[in-house]
Coordinates of C-alpha atoms and ligand atoms in Angstrom, one line a residue:
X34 CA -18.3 106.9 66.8
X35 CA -20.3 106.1 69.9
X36 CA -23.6 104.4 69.4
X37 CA -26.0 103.1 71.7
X38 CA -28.3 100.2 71.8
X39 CA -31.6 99.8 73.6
X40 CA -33.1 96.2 73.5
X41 CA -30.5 93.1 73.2
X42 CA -32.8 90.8 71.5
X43 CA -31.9 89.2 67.9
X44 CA -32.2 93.0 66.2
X45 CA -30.2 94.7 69.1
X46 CA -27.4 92.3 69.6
X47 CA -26.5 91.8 65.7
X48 CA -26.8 95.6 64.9
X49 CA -24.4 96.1 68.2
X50 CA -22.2 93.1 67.5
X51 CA -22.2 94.4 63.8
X52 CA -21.4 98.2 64.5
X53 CA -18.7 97.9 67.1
X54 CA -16.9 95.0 64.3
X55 CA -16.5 98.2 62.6
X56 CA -14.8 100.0 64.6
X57 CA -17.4 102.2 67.5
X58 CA -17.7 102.3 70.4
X59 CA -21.0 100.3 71.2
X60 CA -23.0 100.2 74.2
X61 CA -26.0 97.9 74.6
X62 CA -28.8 98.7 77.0
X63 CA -31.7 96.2 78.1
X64 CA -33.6 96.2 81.2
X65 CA -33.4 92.4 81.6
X66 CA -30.6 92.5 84.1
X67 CA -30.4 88.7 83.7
X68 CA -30.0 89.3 80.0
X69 CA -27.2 91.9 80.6
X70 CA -25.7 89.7 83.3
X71 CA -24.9 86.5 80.8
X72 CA -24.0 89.0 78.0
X73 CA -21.3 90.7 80.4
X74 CA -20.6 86.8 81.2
X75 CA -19.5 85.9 77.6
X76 CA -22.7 84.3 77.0
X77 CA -25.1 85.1 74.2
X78 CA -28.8 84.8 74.9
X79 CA -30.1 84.3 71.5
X80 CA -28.4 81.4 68.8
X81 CA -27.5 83.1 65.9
X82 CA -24.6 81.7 63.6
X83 CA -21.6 83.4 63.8
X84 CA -23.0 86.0 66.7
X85 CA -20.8 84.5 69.5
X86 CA -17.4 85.4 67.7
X87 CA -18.3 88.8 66.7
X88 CA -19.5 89.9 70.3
X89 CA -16.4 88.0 72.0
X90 CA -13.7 89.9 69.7
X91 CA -15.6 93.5 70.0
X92 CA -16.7 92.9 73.9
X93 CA -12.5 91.9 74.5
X94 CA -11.4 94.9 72.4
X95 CA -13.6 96.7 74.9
X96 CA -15.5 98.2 72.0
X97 CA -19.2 96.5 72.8
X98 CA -20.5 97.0 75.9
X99 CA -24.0 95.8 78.0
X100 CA -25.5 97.5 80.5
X101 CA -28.8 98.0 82.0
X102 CA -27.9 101.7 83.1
X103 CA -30.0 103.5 80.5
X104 CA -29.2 106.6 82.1
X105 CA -25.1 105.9 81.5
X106 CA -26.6 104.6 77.8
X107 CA -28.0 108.2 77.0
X108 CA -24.7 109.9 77.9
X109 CA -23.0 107.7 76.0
X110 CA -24.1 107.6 71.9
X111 CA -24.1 110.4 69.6
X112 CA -26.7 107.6 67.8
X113 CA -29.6 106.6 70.5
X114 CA -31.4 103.2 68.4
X115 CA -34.0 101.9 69.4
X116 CA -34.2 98.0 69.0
X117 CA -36.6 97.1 71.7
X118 CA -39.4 95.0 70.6
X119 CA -43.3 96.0 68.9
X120 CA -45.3 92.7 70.1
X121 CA -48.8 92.8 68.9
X122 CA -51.4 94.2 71.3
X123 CA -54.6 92.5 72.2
X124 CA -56.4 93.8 68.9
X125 CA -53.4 93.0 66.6
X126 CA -51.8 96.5 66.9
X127 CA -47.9 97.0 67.6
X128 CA -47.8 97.8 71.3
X129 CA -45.8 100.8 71.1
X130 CA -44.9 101.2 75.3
X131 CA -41.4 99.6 75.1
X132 CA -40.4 102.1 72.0
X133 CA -41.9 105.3 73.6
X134 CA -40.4 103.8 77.1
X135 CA -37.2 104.8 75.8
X136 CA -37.9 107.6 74.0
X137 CA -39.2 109.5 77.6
X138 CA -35.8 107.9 79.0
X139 CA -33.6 109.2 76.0
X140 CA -35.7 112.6 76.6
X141 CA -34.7 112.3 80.3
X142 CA -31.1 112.0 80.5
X143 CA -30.4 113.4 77.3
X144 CA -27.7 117.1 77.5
X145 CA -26.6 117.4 74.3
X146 CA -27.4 116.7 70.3
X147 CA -28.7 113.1 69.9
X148 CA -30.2 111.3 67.2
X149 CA -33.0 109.0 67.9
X150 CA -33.2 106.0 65.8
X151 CA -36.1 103.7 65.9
X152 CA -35.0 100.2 64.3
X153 CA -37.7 98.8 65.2
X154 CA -40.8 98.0 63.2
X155 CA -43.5 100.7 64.3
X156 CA -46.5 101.6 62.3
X157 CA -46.3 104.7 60.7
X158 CA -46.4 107.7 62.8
X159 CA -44.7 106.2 65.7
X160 CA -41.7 108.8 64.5
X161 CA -43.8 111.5 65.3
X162 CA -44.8 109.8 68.9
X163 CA -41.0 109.3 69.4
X164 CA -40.5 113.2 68.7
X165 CA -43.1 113.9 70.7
X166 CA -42.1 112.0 73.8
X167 CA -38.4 113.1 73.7
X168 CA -39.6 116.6 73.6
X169 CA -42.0 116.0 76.5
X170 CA -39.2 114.4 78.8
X171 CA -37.0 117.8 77.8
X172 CA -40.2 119.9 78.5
X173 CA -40.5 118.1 81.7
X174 CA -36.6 118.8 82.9
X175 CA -37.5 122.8 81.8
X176 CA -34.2 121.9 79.3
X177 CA -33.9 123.0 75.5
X178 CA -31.9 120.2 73.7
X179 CA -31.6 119.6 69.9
X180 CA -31.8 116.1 68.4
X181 CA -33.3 114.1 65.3
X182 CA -35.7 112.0 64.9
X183 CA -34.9 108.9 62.1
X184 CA -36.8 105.9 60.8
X185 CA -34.0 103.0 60.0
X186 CA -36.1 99.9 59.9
X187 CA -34.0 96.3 60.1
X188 CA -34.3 94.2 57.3
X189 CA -32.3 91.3 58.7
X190 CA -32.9 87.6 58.8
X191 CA -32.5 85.9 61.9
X192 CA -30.3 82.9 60.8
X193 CA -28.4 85.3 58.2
X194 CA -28.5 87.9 60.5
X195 CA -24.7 88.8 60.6
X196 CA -24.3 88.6 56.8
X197 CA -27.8 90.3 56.2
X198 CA -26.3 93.5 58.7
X199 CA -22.6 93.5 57.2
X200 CA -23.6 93.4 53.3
X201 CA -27.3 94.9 53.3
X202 CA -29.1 95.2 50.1
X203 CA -30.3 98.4 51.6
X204 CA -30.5 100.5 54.1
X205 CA -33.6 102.7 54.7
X206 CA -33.3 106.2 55.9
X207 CA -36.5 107.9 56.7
X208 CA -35.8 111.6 58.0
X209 CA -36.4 115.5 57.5
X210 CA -33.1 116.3 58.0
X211 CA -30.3 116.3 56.4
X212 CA -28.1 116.5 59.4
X213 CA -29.3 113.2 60.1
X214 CA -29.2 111.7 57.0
X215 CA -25.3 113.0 56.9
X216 CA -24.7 111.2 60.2
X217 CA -27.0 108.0 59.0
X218 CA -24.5 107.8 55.8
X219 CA -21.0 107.8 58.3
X220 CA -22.9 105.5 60.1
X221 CA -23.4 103.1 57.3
X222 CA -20.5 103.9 55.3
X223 CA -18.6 100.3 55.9
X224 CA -21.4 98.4 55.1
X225 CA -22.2 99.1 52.1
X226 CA -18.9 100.3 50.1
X227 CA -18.7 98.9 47.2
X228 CA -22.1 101.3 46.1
X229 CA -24.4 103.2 47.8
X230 CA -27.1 100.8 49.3
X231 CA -28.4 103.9 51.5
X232 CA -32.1 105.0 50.5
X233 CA -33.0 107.9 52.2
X234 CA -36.9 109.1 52.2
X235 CA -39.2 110.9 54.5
X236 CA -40.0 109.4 58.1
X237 CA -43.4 107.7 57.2
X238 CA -42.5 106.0 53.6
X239 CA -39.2 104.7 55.6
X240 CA -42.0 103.2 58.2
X241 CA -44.3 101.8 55.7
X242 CA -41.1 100.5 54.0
X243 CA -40.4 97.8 56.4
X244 CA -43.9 96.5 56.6
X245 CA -44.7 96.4 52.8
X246 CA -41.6 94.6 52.5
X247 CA -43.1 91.6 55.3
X248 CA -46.3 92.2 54.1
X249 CA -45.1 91.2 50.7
X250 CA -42.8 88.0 51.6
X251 CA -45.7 87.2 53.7
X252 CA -48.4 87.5 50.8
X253 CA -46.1 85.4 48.5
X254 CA -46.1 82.3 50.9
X255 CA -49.5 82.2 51.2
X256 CA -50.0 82.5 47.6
X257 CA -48.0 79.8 46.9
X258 CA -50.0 77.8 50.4
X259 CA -52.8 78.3 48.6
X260 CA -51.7 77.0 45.3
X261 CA -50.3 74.1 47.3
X262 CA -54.3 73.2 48.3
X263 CA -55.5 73.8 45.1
X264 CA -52.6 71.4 43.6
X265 CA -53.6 68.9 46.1
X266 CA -57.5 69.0 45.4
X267 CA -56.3 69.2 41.2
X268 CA -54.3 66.1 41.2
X269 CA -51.0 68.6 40.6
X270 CA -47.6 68.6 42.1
X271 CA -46.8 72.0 43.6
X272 CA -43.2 71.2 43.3
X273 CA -43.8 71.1 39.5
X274 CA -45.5 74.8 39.3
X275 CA -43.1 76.3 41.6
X276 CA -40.6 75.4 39.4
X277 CA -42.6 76.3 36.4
X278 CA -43.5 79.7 37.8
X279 CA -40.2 80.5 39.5
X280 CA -38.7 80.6 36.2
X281 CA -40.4 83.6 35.2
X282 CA -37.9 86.3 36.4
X283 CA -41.1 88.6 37.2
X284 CA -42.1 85.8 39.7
X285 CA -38.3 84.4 40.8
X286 CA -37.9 81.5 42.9
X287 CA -37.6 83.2 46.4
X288 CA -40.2 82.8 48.6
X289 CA -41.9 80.5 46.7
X290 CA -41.9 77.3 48.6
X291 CA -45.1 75.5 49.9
X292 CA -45.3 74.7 53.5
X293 CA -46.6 74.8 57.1
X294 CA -47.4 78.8 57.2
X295 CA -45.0 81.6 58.2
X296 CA -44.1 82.1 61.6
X297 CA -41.5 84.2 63.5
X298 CA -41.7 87.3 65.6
X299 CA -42.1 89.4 62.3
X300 CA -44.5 88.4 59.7
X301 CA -47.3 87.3 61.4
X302 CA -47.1 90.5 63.8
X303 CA -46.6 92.6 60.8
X304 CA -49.3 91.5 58.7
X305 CA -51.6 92.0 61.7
X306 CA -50.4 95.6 62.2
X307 CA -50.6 96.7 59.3
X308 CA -54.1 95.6 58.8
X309 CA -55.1 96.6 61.9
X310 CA -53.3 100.2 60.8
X311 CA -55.2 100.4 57.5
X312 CA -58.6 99.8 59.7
X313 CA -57.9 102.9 61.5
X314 CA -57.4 105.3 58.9
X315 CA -60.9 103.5 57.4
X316 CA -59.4 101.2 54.8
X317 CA -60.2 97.5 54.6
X318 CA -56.9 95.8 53.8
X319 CA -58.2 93.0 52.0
X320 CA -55.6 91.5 50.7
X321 CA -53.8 91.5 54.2
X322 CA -56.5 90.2 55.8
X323 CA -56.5 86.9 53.5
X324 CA -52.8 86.2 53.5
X325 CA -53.4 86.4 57.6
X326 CA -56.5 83.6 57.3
X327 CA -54.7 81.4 54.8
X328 CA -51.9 81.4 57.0
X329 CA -53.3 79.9 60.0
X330 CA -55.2 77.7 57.9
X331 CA -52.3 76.6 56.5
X332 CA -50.5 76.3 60.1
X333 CA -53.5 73.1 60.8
X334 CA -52.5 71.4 57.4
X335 CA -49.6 69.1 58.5
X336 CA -52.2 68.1 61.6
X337 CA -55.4 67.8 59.5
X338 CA -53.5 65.4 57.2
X339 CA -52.0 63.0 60.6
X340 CA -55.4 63.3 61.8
X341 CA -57.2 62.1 58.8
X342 CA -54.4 59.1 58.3
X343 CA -54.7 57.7 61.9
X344 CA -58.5 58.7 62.8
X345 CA -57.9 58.7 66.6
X346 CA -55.0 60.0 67.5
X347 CA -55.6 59.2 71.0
X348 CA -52.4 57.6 72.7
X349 CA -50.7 57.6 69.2
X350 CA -46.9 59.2 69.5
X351 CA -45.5 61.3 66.8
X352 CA -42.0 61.7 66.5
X353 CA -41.7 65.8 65.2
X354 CA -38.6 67.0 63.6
X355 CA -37.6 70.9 63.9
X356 CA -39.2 72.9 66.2
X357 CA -38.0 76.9 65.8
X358 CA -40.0 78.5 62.9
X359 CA -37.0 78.4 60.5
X360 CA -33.7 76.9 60.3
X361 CA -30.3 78.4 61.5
X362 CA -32.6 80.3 64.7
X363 CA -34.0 78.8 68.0
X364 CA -36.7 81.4 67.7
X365 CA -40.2 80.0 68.4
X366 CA -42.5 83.1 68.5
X367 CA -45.3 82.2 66.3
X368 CA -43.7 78.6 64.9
X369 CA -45.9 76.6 63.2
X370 CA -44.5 73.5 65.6
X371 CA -46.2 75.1 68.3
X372 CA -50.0 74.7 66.5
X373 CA -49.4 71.1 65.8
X374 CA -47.5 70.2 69.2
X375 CA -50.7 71.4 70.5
X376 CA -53.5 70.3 68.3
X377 CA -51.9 66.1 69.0
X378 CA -51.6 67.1 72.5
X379 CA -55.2 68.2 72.7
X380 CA -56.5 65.0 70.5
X381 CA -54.0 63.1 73.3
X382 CA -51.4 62.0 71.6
X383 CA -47.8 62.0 72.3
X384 CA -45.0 63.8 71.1
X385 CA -41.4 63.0 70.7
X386 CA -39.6 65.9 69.7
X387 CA -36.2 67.5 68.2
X388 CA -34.7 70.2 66.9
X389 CA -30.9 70.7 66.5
X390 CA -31.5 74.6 68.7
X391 CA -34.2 74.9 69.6
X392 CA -34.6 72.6 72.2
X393 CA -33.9 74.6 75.6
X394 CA -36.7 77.0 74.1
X395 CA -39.2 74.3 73.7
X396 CA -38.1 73.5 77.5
X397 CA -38.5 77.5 78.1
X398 CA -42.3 77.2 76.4
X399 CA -44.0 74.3 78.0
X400 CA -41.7 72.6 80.0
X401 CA -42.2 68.9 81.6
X402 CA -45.2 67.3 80.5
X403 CA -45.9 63.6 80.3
X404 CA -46.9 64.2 76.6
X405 CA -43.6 65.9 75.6
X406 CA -40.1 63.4 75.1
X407 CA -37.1 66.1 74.3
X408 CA -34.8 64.2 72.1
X409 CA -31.0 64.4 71.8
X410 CA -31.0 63.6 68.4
X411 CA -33.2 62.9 65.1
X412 CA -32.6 58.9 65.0
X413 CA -33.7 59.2 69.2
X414 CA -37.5 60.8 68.2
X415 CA -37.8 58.3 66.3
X416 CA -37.8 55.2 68.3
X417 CA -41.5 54.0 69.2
X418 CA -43.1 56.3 67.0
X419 CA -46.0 55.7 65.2
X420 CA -45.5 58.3 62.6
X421 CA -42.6 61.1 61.9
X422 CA -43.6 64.6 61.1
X423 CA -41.0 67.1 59.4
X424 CA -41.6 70.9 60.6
X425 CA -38.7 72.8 60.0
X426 CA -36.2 72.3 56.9
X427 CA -33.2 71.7 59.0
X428 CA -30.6 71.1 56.8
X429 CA -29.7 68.0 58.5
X430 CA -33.1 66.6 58.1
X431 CA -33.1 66.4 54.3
X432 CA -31.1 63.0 53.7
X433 CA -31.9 60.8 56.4
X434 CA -30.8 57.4 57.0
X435 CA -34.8 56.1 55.3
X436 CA -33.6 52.0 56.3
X437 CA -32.9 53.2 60.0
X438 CA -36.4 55.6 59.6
X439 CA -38.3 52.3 59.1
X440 CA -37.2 50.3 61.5
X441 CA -37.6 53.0 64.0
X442 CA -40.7 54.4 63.4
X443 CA -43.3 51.5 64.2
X444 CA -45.3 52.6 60.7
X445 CA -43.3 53.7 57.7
X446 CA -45.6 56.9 57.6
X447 CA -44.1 60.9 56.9
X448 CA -45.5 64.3 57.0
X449 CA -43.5 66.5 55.5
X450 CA -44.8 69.9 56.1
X451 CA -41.9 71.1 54.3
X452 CA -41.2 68.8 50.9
X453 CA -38.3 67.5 51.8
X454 CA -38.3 64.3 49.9
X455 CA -38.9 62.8 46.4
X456 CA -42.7 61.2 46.5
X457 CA -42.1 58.2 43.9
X458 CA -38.9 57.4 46.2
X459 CA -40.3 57.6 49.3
X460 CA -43.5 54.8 47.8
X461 CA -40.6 52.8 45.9
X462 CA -39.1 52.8 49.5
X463 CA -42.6 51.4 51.4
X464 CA -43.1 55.0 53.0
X465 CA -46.8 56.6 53.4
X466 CA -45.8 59.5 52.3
X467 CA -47.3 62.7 52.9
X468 CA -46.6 66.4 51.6
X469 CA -47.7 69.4 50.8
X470 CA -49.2 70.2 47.5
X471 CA -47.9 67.0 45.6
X472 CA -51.0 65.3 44.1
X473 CA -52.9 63.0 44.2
X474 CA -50.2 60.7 46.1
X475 CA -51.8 63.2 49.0
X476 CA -55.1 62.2 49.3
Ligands
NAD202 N1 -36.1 89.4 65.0 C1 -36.0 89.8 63.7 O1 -35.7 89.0 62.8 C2 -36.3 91.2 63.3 C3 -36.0 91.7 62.0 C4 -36.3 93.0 61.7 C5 -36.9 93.8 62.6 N2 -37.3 93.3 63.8 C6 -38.0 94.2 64.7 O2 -37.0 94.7 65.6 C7 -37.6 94.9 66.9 C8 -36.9 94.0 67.9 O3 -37.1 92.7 67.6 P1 -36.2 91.5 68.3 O4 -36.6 90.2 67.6 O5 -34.8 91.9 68.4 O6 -36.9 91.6 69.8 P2 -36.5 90.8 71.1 O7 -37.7 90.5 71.8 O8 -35.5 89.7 70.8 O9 -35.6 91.8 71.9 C9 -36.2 93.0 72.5 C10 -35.3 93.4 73.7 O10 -35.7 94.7 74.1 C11 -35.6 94.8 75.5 N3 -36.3 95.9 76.1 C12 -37.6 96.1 76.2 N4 -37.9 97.3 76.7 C13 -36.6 97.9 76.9 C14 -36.2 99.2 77.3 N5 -37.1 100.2 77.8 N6 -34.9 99.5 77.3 C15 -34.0 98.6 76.9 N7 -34.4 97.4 76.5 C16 -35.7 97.1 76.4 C17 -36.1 93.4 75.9 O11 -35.8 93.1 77.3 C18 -35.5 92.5 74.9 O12 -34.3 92.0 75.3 C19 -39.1 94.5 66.7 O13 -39.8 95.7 66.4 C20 -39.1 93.6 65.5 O14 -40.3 93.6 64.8 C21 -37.0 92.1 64.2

């Protein structure tokens, strides 16, 4: 089948890696030319494990494609996605002009049946908007052309993006037509063939689908943040009740984990949106709203606690560890790293920083500075510092070398925004120790 792509971020790029691995024909369409130049140069933009593979095999089989000819784009796909991105306006809203950009140029070139997916997360009603667009682009040419309008939100994680696209747990269909939905299920059919994983509802549940979903991942990390305070303040160990409660199968143990707040280029947007949705239909999304606030309370935490060990922080360096907002990405939108790089920096301390990705995006974000040492490895941050703090649960940062810690770091002292480490071994071992939620061994 021919499908095409607009937007060649983390959502575009996996969803056209993904869908030309099965077999289309895949063409990719971004207007970042320098984008589209190192794609069509064999390189790949974005880190995402396993990515590289998939797109060299497709791109040599001369089944993926990238382009910034939009117009070449539209003439190409029976399926026109839309995977361009929904950043937050000023007052928290998705900004909608990159989605309905391509609907008017999908509505411009278009001659012939199309289907117009939106993959991207859009409040609900942006269907409608989409619809209304492409019609106005046909209007404008004076031409009468058919097409669909579908709601096929992504529900992949960056880091597990490949796996997340190739074995979903479900796809979500929003449309009126069953024409569409037909197409939607040959679409999807080799993904998800051992049963039906396809969902199929009307446009605006598919839309509200993808933010309830954040919305409730999102909720359940703050929950357990705020739990994580409480423990603190009680004299309890958060790592204890997580356990405890995790056992419940109502509760489960995903999503459960204490830390430094949620970041990325989804939940905090989506959480925003959707409140800021609710306020314009005249609801007060209460609930929302307090997930947001603990959140970037919680995003201080790991800096409140440095802060209250060292009193003046002025001329102090801190060695940080992991800098993208998860493991597995080099994504920073949003990372909690970025809050506490920038609360030491503004208190004038120094930062000696590493993270095994994302280190040409930290470059990217704030390049030189006399306050910021880029690392080359974890052992390197260390040397001269007068306290290590753990941001991201990088795999490779939960069994350090403690001897070689101590004798690097010029106090045995640890923040671990992300309970990495065993509190009565890290004291047995002379560390001040710090975590999140675990007692009184906090305070
Ligand atoms: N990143 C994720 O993990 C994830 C997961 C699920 C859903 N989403 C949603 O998917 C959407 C895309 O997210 P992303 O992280 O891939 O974004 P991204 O910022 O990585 O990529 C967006 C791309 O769209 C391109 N673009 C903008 N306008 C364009 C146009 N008119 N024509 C063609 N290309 C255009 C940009 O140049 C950019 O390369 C967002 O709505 C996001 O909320 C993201």
């Amino acid at each position: 089948m021919k499908i095409t792509i607009f937007g060649s971020g983390y959502v575009g790029l996996v969803t056209g890696a993904c869908l030309a691995d099965a077999g289309n024909h895949v063409v990719c369409v971004d207007i970042d030319a320098g984008k589209i130049e190192r794609l069509n140069a064999g390189e790949v933009p974005i880190h995402e494990p396993g990515l590289d593979a998939v797109i060299k095999r497709n791109a040599e089989a001369g089944r993926l494609r990238f382009t910034t000819d939009a117009a070449a784009g539209v003439a190409h796909g029976l399926f026109q996605l839309i995977a361009v991105g929904t950043p937050p306006d000023e007052d928290g809203s998705a900004d909608l002009r990159y989605v309905l950009a391509v609907a008017r140029t999908i509505g411009a070139h278009m001659s012939e049946y199309k289907l117009v997916i939106t993959k991207s997360t859009v409040p609900v009603g942006t269907a409608d908007k989409v619809r209304g667009t492409v019609a106005e682009a046909l209007a404008a040419r004076g031409v009468a052309v058919e097409y669909d309008t579908v709601s096929n939100p992504e529900f992949l994680k960056e880091g597990a993006a490949l796996a997340d696209f190739m074995k979903p747990d479900r796809v979500i269909v929003g449309t009126d037509s069953t024409r569409a939905s037909d197409w939607m299920r040959t679409l999807y059919d080799p993904f998800t063939r051992n049963r039906d994983r396809m969902i199929v509802m009307d446009i605006r549940s598919a839309e509200l689908t993808k933010y309830a979903a954040n919305a409730m991942l999102a909720t359940k990390i703050s929950f357990m943040n705020e739990l994580a305070n409480l423990a603190e303040e009680f004299g309890a160990d958060i790592e204890s009740v997580r356990v405890g409660i995790g056992s419940d199968p109502r509760i489960g143990y995903s999503f459960i984990y204490p830390g430094v707040g949620y970041g990325g280029s989804c939940f905090p947007k989506d959480v925003q949106a959707l409140a800021r949705s609710a306020t314009e239909v005249g609801y007060d999304a209460v609930i929302l709203k307090a997930v947001e606030t603990v959140n970037a309370r919680q995003k201080q935490v790991l800096f409140a606690k440095i802060q209250k060990h060292f009193g003046v922080l002025h001329g102090k360096t801190i060695a940080v560890w992991g800098l993208s907002f998860k493991p597995n990405t080099d994504d920073m939108r949003a990372a909690p790293s970025r809050v506490l790089l920038e609360a030491l920096w503004a208190e004038g301390a120094f930062v000696r920083a590493y993270d095994p990705v994302a280190m040409p995006e930290t470059r990217r974000i704030y390049g030189d500075r006399p306050d910021l040492t880029l690392c080359n490895s974890s052992a390197q941050a260390l040397t001269g510092a007068d306290a290590l703090a753990i941001v991201t649960e990088w795999q490779e940062f939960r069994s350090p070398d403690f001897d070689g810690l101590r004798a690097s770091l010029r106090q045995p002292v640890i923040f671990d925004g992300r309970n990495l480490y065993d509190p009565a071994q890290m004291a047995r071992a002379g560390f001040s120790y710090y975590a999140i939620g675990r007692g009184q061994r906090n305070k």
